[in-house]
mmCIF file of C-alpha atoms in Angstrom:
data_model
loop_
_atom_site.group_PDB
_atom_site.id
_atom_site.type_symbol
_atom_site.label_atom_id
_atom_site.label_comp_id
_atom_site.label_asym_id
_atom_site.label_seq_id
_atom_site.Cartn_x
_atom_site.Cartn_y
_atom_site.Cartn_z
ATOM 1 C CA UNK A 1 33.988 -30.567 16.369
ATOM 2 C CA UNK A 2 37.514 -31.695 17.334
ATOM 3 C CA UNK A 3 39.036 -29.013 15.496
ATOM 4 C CA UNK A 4 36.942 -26.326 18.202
ATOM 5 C CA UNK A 5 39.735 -27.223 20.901
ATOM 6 C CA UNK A 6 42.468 -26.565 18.872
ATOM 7 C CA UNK A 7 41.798 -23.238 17.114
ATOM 8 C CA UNK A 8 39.589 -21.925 20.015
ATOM 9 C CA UNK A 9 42.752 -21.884 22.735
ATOM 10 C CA UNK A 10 45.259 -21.037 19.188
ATOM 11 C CA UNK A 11 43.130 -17.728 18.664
ATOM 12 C CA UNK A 12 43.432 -17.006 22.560
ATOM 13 C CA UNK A 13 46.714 -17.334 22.761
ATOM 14 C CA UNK A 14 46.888 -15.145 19.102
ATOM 15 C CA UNK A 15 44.760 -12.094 20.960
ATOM 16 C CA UNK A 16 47.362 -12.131 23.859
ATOM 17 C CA UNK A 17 50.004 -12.088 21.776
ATOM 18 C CA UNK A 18 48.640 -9.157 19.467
ATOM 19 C CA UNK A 19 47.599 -7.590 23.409
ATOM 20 C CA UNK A 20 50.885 -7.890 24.270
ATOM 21 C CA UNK A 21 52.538 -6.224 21.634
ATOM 22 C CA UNK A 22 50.281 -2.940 21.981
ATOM 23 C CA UNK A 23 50.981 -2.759 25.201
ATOM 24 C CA UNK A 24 54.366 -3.097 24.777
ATOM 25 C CA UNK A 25 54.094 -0.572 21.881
ATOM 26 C CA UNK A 26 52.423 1.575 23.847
ATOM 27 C CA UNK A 27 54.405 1.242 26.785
ATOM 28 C CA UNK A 28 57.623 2.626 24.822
ATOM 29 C CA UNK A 29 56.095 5.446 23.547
ATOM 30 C CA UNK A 30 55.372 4.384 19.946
ATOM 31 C CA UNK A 31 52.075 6.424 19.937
ATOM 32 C CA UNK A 32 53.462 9.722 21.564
ATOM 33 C CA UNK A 33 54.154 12.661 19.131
ATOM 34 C CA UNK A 34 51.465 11.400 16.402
ATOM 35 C CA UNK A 35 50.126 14.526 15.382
ATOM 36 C CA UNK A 36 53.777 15.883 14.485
ATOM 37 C CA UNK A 37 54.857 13.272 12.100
ATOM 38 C CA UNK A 38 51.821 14.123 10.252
ATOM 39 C CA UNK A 39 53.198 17.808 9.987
ATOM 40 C CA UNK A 40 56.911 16.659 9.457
ATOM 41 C CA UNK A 41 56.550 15.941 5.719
ATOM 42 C CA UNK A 42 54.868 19.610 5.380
ATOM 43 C CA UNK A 43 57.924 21.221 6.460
ATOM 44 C CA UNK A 44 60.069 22.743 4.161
ATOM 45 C CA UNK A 45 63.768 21.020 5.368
ATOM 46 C CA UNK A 46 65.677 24.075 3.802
#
């Protein structure tokens, strides 16, 4: 039962981190521009 108060605030304090890093993914444009690098390795570079 002791164990409870040490992973319970360890995996909310894992979630924010894992929040924070999409958000700051998201907040430098990682995600724009998605649906071109699937069509980038389609085109012929020649």
């Amino acid at each position: 039962m002791d164990i409870l108060f040490l992973l319970i605030p360890l995996s909310v304090v894992l979630v924010l981190l894992i929040l924070a890093g999409l958000w700051w993914a998201i907040d430098r444009g990682q995600f724009e521009g998605v649906e071109h690098e699937g069509e980038r390795i389609l085109l012929d570079d020649d």
